[in-house]
Short mmCIF file of C-alpha atoms and ligand atoms in Angstrom, two decimals:
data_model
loop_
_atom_site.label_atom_id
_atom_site.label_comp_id
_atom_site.label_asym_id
_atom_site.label_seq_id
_atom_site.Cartn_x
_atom_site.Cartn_y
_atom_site.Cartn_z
CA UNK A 25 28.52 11.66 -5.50
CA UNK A 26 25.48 8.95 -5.06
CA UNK A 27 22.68 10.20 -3.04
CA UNK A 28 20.01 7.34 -1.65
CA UNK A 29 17.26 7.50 1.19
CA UNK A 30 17.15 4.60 2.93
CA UNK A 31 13.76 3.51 4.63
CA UNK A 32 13.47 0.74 7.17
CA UNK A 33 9.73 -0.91 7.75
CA UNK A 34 8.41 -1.57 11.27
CA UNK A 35 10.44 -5.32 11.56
CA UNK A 36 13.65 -3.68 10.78
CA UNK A 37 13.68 -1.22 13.76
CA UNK A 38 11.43 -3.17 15.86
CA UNK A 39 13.77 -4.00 18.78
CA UNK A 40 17.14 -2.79 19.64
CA UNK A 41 19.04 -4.93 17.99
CA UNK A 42 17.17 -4.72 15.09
CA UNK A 43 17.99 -1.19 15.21
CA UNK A 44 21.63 -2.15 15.61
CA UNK A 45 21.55 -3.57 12.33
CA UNK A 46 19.56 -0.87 10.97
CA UNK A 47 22.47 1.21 11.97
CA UNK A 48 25.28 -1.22 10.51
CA UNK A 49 23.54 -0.93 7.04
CA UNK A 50 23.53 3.28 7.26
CA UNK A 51 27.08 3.35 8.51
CA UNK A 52 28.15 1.12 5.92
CA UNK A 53 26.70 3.23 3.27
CA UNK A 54 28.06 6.57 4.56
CA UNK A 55 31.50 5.03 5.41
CA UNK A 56 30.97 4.08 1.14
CA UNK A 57 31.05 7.91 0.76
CA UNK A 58 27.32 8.03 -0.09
CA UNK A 59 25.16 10.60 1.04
CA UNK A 60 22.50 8.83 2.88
CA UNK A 61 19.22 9.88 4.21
CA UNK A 62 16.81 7.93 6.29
CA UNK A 63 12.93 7.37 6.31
CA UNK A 64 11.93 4.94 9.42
CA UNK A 65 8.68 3.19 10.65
CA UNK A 66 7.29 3.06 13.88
CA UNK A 67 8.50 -0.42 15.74
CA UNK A 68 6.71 -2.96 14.47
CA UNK A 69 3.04 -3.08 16.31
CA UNK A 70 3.24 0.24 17.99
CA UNK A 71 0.81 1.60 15.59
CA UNK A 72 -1.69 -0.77 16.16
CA UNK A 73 -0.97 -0.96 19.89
CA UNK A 74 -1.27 3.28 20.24
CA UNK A 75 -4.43 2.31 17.93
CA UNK A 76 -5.49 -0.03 20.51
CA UNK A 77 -5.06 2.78 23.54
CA UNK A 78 -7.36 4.86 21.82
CA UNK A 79 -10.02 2.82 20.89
CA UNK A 80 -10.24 0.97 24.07
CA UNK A 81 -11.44 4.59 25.23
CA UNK A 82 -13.50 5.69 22.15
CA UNK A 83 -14.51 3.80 19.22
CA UNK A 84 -14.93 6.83 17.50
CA UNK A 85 -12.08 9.10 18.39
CA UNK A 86 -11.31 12.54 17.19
CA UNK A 87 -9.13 12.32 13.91
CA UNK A 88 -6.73 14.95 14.74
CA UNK A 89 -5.84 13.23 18.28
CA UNK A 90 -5.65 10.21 16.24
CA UNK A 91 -2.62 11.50 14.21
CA UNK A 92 -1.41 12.95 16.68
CA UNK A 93 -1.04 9.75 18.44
CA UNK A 94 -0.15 7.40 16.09
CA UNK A 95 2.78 9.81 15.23
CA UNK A 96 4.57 9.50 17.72
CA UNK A 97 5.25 5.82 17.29
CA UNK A 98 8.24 6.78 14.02
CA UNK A 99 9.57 9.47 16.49
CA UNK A 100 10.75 6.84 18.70
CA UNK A 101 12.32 4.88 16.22
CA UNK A 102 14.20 7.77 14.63
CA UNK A 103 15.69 9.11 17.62
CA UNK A 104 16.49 5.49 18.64
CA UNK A 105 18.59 4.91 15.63
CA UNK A 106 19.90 8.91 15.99
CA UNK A 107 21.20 7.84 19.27
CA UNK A 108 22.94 4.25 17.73
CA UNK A 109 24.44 5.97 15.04
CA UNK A 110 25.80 8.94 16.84
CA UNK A 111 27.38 6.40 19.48
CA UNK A 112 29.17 5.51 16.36
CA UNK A 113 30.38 8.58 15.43
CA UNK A 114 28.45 8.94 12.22
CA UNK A 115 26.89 12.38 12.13
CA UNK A 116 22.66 11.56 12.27
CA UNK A 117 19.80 13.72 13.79
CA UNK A 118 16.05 12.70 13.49
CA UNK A 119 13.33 15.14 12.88
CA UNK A 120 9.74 14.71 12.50
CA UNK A 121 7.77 15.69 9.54
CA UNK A 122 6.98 18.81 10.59
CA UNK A 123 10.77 19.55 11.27
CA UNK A 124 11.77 18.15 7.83
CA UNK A 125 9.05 20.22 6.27
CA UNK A 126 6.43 17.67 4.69
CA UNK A 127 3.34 19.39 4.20
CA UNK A 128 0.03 17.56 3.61
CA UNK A 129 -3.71 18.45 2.98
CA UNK A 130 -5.62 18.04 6.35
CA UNK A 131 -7.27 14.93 5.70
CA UNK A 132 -6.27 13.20 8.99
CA UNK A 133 -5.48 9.73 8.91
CA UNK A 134 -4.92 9.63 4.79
CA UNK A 135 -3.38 12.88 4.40
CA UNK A 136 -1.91 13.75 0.72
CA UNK A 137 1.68 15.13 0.61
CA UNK A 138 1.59 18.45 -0.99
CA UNK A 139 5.10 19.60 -1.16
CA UNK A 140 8.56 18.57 0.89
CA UNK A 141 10.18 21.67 1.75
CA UNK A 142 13.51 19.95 1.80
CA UNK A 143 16.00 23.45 2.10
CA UNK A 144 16.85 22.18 5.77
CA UNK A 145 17.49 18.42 4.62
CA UNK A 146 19.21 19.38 2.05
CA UNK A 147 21.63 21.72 3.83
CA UNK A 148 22.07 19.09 6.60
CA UNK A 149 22.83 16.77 4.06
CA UNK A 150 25.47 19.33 2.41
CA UNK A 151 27.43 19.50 5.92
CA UNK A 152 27.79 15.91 5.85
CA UNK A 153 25.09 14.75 8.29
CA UNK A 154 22.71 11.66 8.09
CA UNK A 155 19.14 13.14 8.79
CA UNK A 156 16.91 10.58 10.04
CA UNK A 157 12.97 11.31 9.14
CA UNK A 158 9.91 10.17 10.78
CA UNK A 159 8.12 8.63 8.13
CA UNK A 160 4.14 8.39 7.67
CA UNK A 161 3.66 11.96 8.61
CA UNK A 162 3.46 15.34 7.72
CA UNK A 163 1.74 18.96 8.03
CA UNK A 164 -1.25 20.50 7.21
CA UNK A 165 -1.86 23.91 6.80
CA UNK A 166 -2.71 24.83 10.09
CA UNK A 167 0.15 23.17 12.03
CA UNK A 168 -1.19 20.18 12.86
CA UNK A 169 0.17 16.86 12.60
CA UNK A 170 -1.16 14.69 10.15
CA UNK A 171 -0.49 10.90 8.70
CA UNK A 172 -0.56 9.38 5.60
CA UNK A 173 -2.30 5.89 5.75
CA UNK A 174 -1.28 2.96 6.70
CA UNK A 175 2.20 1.71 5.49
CA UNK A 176 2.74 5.35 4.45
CA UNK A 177 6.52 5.15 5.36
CA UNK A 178 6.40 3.85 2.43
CA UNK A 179 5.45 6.91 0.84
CA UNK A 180 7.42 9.48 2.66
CA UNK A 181 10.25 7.68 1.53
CA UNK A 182 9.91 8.14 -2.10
CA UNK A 183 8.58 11.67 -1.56
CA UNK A 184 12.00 12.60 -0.34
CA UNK A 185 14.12 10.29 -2.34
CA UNK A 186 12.31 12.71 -5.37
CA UNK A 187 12.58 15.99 -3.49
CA UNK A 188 16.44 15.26 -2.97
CA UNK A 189 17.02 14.09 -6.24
CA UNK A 190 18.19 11.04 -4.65
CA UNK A 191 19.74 8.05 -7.60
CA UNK A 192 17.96 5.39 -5.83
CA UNK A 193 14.98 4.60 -3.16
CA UNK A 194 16.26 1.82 -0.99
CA UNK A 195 12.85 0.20 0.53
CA UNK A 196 14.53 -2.24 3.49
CA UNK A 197 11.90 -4.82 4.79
CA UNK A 198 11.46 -8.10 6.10
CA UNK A 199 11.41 -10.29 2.68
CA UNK A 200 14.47 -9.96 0.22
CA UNK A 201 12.13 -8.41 -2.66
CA UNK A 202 8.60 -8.22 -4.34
CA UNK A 203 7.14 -11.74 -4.95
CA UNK A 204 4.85 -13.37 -7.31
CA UNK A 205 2.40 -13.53 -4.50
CA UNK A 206 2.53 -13.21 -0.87
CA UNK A 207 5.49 -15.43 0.56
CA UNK A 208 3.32 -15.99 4.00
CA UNK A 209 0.21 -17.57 1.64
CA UNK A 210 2.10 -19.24 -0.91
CA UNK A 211 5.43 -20.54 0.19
CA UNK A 212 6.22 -21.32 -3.46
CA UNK A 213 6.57 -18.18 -4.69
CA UNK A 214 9.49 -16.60 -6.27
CA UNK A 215 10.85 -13.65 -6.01
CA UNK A 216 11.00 -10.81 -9.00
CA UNK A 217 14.00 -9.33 -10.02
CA UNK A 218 12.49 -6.07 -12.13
CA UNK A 219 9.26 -5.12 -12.20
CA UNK A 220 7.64 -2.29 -13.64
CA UNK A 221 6.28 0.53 -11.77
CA UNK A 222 3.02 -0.06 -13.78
CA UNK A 223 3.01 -3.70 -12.37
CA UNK A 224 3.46 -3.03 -9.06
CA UNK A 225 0.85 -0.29 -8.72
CA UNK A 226 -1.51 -2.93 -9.63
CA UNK A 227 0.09 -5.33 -7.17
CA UNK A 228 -0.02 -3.13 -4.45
CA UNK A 229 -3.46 -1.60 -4.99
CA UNK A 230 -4.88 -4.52 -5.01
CA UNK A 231 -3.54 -6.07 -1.71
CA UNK A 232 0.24 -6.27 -1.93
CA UNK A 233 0.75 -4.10 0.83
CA UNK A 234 4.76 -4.99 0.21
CA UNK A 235 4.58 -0.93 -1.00
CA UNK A 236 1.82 1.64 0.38
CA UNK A 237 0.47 2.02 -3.56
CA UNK A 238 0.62 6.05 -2.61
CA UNK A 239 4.15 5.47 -2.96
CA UNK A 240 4.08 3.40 -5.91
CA UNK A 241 2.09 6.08 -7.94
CA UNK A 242 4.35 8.64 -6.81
CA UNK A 243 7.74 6.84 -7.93
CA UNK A 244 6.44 6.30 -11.71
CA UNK A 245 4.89 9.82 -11.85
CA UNK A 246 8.90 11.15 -10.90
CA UNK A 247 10.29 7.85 -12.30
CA UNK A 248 12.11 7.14 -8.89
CA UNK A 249 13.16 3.76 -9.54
CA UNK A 250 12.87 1.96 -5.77
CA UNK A 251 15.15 -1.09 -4.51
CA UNK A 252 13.09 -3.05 -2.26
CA UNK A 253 15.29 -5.21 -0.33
CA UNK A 254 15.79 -7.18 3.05
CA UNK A 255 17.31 -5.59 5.84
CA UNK A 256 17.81 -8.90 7.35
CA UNK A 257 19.96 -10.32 4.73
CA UNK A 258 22.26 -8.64 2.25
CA UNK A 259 21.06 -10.05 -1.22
CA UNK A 260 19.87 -7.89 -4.13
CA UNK A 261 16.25 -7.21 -3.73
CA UNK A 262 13.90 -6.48 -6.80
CA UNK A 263 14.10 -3.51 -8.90
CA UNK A 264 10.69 -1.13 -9.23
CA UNK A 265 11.49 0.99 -12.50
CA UNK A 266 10.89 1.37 -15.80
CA UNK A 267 8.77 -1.28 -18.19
CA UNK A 268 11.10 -0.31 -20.79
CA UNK A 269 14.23 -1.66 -19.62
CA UNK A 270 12.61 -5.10 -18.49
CA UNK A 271 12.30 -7.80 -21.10
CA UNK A 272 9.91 -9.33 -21.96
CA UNK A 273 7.76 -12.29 -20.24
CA UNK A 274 4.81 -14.37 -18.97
CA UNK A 275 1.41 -13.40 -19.65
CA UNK A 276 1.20 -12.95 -16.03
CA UNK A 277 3.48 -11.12 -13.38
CA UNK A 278 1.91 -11.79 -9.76
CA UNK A 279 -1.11 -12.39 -7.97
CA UNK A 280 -2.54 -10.43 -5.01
CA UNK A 281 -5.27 -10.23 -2.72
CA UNK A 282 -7.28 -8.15 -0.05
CA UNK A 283 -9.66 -9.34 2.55
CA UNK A 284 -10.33 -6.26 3.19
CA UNK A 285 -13.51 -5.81 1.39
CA UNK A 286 -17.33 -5.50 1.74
CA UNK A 287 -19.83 -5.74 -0.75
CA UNK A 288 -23.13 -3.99 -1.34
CA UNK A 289 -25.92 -4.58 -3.17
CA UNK A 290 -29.31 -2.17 -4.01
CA UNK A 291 -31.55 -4.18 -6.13
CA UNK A 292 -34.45 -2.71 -7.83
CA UNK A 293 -33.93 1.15 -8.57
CA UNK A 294 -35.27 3.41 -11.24
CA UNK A 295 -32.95 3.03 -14.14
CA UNK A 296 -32.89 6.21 -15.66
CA UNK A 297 -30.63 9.31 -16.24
CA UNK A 298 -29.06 10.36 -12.81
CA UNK A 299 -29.43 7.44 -10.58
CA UNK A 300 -25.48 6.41 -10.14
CA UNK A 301 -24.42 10.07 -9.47
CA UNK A 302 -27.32 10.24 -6.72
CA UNK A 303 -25.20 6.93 -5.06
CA UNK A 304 -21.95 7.61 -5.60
CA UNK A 305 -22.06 11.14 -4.99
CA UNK A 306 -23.03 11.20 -1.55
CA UNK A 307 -20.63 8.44 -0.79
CA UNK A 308 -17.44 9.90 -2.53
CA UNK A 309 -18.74 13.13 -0.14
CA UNK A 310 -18.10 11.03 2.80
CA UNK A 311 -14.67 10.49 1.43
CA UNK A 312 -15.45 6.85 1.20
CA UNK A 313 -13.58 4.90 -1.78
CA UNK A 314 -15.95 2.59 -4.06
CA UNK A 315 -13.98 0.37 -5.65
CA UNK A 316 -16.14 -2.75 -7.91
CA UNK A 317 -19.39 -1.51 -9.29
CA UNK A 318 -21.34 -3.52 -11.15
CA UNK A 319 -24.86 -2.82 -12.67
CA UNK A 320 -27.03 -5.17 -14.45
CA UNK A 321 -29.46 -4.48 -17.66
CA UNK A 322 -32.43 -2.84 -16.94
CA UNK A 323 -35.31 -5.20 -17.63
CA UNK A 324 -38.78 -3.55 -16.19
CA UNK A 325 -37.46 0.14 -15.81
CA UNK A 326 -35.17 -0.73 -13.06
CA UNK A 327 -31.79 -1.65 -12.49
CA UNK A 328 -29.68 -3.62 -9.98
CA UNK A 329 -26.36 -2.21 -9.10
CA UNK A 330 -23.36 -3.87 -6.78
CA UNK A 331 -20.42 -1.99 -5.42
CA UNK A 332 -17.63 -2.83 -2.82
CA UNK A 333 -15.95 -0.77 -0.43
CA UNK A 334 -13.29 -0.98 1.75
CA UNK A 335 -14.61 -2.90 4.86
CA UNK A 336 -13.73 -0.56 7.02
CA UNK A 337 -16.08 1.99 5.51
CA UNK A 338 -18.83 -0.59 5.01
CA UNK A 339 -20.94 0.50 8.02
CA UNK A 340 -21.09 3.98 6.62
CA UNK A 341 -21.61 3.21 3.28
CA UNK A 342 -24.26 1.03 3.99
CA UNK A 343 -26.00 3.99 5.96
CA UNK A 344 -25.71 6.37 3.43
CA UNK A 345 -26.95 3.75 0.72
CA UNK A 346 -29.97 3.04 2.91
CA UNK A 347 -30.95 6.52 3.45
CA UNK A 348 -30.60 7.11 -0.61
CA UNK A 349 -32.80 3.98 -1.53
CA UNK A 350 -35.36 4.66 0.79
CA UNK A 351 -35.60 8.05 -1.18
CA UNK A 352 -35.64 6.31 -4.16
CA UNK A 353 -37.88 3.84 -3.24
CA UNK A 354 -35.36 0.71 -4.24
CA UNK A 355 -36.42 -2.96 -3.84
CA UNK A 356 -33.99 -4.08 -1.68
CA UNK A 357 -30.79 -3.08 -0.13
CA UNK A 358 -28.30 -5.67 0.87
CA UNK A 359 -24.57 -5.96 1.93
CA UNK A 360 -21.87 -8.52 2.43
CA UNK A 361 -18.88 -7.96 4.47
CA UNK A 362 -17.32 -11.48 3.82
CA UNK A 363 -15.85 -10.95 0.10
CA UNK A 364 -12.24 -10.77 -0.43
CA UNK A 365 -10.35 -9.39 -3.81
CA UNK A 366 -8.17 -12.14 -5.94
CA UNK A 367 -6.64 -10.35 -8.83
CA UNK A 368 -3.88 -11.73 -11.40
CA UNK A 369 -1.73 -8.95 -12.96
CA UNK A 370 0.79 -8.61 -15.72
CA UNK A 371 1.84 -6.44 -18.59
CA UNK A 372 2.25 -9.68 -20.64
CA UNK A 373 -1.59 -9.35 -20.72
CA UNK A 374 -1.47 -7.31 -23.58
CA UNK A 375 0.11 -9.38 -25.69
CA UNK A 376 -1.36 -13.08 -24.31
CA UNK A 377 -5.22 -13.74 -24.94
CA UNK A 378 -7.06 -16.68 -22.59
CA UNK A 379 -5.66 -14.81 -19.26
CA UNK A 380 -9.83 -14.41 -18.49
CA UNK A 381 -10.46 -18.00 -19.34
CA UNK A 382 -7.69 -19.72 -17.88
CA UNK A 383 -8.60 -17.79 -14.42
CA UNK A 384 -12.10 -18.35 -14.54
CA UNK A 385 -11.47 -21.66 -15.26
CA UNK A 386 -8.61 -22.61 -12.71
CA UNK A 387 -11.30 -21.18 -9.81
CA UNK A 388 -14.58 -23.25 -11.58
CA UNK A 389 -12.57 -26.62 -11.44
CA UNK A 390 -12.52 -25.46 -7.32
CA UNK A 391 -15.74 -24.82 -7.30
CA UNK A 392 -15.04 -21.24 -6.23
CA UNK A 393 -17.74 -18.72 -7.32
CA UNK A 394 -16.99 -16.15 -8.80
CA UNK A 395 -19.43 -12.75 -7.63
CA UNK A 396 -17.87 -10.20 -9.63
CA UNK A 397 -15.80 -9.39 -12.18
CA UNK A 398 -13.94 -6.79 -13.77
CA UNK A 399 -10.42 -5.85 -15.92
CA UNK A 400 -8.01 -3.24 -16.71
CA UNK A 401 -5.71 -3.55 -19.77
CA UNK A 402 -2.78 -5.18 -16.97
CA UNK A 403 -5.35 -7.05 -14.41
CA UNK A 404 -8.33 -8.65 -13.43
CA UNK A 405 -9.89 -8.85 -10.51
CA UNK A 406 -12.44 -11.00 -8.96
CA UNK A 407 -14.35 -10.61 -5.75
CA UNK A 408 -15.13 -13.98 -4.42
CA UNK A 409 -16.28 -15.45 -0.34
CA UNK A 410 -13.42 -14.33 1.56
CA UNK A 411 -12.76 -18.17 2.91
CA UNK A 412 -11.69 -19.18 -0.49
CA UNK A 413 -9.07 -16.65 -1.17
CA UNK A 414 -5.96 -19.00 0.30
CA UNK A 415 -6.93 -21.70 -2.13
CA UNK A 416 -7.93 -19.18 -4.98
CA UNK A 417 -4.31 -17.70 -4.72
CA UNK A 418 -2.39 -20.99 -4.67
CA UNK A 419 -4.13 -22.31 -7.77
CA UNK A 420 -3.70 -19.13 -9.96
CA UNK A 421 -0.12 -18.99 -8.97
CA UNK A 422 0.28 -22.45 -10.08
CA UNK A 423 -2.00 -22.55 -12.91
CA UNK A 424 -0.52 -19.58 -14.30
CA UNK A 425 3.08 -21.01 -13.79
CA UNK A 426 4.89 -19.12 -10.89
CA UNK A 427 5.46 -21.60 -8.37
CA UNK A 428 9.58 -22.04 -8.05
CA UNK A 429 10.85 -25.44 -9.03
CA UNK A 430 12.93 -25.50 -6.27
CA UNK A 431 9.75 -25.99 -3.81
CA UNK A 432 6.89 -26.70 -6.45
CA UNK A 433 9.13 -29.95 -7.18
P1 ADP B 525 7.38 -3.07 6.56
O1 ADP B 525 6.98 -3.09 7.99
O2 ADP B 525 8.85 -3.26 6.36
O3 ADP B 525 6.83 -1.90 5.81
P2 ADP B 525 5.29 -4.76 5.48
O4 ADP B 525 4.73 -5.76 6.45
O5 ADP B 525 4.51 -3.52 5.25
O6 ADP B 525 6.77 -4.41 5.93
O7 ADP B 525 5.55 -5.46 4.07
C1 ADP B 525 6.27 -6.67 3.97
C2 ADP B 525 5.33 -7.87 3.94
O8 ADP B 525 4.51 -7.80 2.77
C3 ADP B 525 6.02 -9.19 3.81
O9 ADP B 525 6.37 -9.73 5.07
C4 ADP B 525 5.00 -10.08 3.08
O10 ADP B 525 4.34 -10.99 3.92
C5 ADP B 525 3.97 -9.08 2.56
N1 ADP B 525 3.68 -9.25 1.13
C6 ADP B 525 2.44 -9.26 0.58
N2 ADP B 525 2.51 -9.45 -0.74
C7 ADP B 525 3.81 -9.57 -1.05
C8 ADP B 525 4.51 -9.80 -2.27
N3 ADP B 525 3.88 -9.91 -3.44
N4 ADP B 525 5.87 -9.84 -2.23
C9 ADP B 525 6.53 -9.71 -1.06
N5 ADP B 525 5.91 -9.52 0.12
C10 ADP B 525 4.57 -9.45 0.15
N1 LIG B 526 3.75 2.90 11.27
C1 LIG B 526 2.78 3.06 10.21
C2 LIG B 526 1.96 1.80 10.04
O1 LIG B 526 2.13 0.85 10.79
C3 LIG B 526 3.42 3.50 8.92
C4 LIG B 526 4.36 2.51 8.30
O2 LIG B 526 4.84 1.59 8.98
O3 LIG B 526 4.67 2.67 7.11
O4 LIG B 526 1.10 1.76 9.20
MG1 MG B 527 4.93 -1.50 4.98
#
């Protein structure tokens, strides 16, 4: 018998007729005779709105309270579409993460998924029942509820798709698939039929938040190949799986961006044995994610180095940095929270040269600046002035030949 988990993103249970249809596509798939299990979102803009509650009383709230609120936005949805199906006569429960037995490591807010303790899910499953999970949460060790980033639905799905041995990972949002680039930015582009899991951990890690990139990394690592799809209409979405079974193509699979980004600069440091492990270390401490770095040759006995962070860890960074190069007596400290991330990505970039050239070239004939630069063996990225990244995006997508006829005509 085919097992799937189905999971349905914030649009697709965000009012009650939305969760009507939700509950037409699960019916239809049980009445098929497959055994279906569910992963749901909060309604779209509840998190941010619980968010919102919070900070409008502390900027700087408690992390555990923060989980704990933010929760209990998917609980809503899950017993919402519990109570649709059931009306129906199919056989559905909902159960948070704690009930369904995801344990996490008790970083609050971006929480790791240790283990799914899945006995319970499994039996419920057994007897016939849809169970219907809370997604972007789990357990830490001391009982506590904790979440798993934003867009970690995403994640919890394919966690339990692999823990139940599930054929398939049915991702249900509000586009019919993964595009070339960001439908709302460039109306041109297509949509991807297969695309490897390699592929779209690029895509999503660097902006494509169309998957939480937790859950991307996760899928390859159990090869859980994912169906992302539209819950809105019933047309085959794209396939995340296997780079084997795809044939081959372009030199260049999608684009994606992030705005979210901030840059920092320390100019003038002591270039010698040590110095980027005195940086970094104290900021990786902080749990804070570096992402860029960039450091120039040393010319007088010092060195220059540039890093980005996310730019919601900018202020910290930025304090940390400042306290470090005053210790080290650095020239000057400086930081930028206006950069964005372009990136073009593509397995085809192993076997095409001129990918570099062609993108530096396609943003110089813009007059786009380019501030920093760097590769992997499937991508490169470059961090630019956040204001250009609209036009950056359309002119790599067209330049490197993924517009669709249809509308680039
Ligand atoms: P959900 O609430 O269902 O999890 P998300 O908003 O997290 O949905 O993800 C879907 C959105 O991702 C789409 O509406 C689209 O605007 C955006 N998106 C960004 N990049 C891409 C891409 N390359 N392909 C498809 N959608 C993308
Ligand atoms: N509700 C959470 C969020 O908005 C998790 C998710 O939707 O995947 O980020
Ligand atoms: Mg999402």
């Amino acid at each position: 018998m085919k097992r799937v988990v189905q999971k349905f993103g914030g649009t697709s249970v965000g009012t009650l007729e939305r969760i009507q249809a939700t509950a037409d596509i699960v019916e239809r798939s049980v009445r098929a005779g497959i055994e279906t299990a569910v992963v749901v979102s909060a309604m779209s803009g509840e998190t941010n709105r619980l968010i919102g509650l919070a900070k409008a009383l502390c900027e700087d709230a408690n992390e555990r309270e923060m989980d704990q609120l933010v929760s209990t936005g998917e609980q809503v949805s899950a017993a919402l579409l519990a109570i649709e199906l059931q009306k129906r006569g199919v056989i559905a429960h909902s159960y948070t993460g704690v009930q369904a037995g995801f344990r996490t490591d008790s970083s609050f807010s971006r929480a790791r998924i240790m283990s799914v303790e899945c006995d319970r899910m499994l039996e419920r499953i057994g007897s016939g029942e849809v169970p219907i999970l809370t997604g972007f949460q789990g357990v830490n060790e001391q009982g506590d509820v904790t979440t798993l980033g934003r867009g970690g639905s995403d994640t919890s799905a394919v966690a339990l798709a692999i823990a139940l041995k599930a054929d398939v990972c049915d991702i249900f949002t509000d586009v019919d698939g993964v595009y070339t680039t960001d439908p709302r930015i460039v109306p041109a582009a297509s949509k991807i039929d297969r695309i490897s899991f390699e592929e779209m951990l690029e895509m999503a890690s660097q902006g494509a938040k169309v998957l939480q990139n937790r859950s991307v990394e996760l899928a390859m690592r159990y090869q859980m190949p994912i169906h992302l799809r539209s819950s809105f209409v019933d047309v085959p979405g794209t396939m995340v799986m296997n780079e084997d079974d795809i044939m081959e193509r372009a030199a260049i699979t999608g684009v994606a961006y992030n705005r979210d980004e901030a840059k920092i600069t320390i100019k003038g440091i002591p270039d010698h044995p040590g110095i980027a492990s005195a940086l970094f270390g104290p900021i990786a401490e902080a749990g804070l994610n570096v992402d860029v770095i960039v450091q120039n040759v040393s010319e007088d006995g010092t060195t220059d180095i540039t890093f980005t962070v996310p730019r919601s860890d900018y202020r910290q960074a930025m304090k940390i940095v400042q306290g470090i190069c005053a210790e080290m007596k650095a020239r000057d400290v400086k930081g930028d929270d206006n950069v964005a991330k372009v990136s073009v990505i593509g397995v085809g970039m192993r076997s095409h040269s001129g990918v570099a050239s062609k993108m530096f070239a396609t943003l110089a004939t813009r007059g786009i600046n380019i501030q920093m630069i760097t590769t992997s063996e499937i991508k490169i990225t470059v961090v630019l002035e956040e204001q250009h990244v609209n036009e950056a995006v359309k002119a790599l997508h067209s330049a490197f030949g993924l517009d669709s006829e249809v509308i680039a005509a």
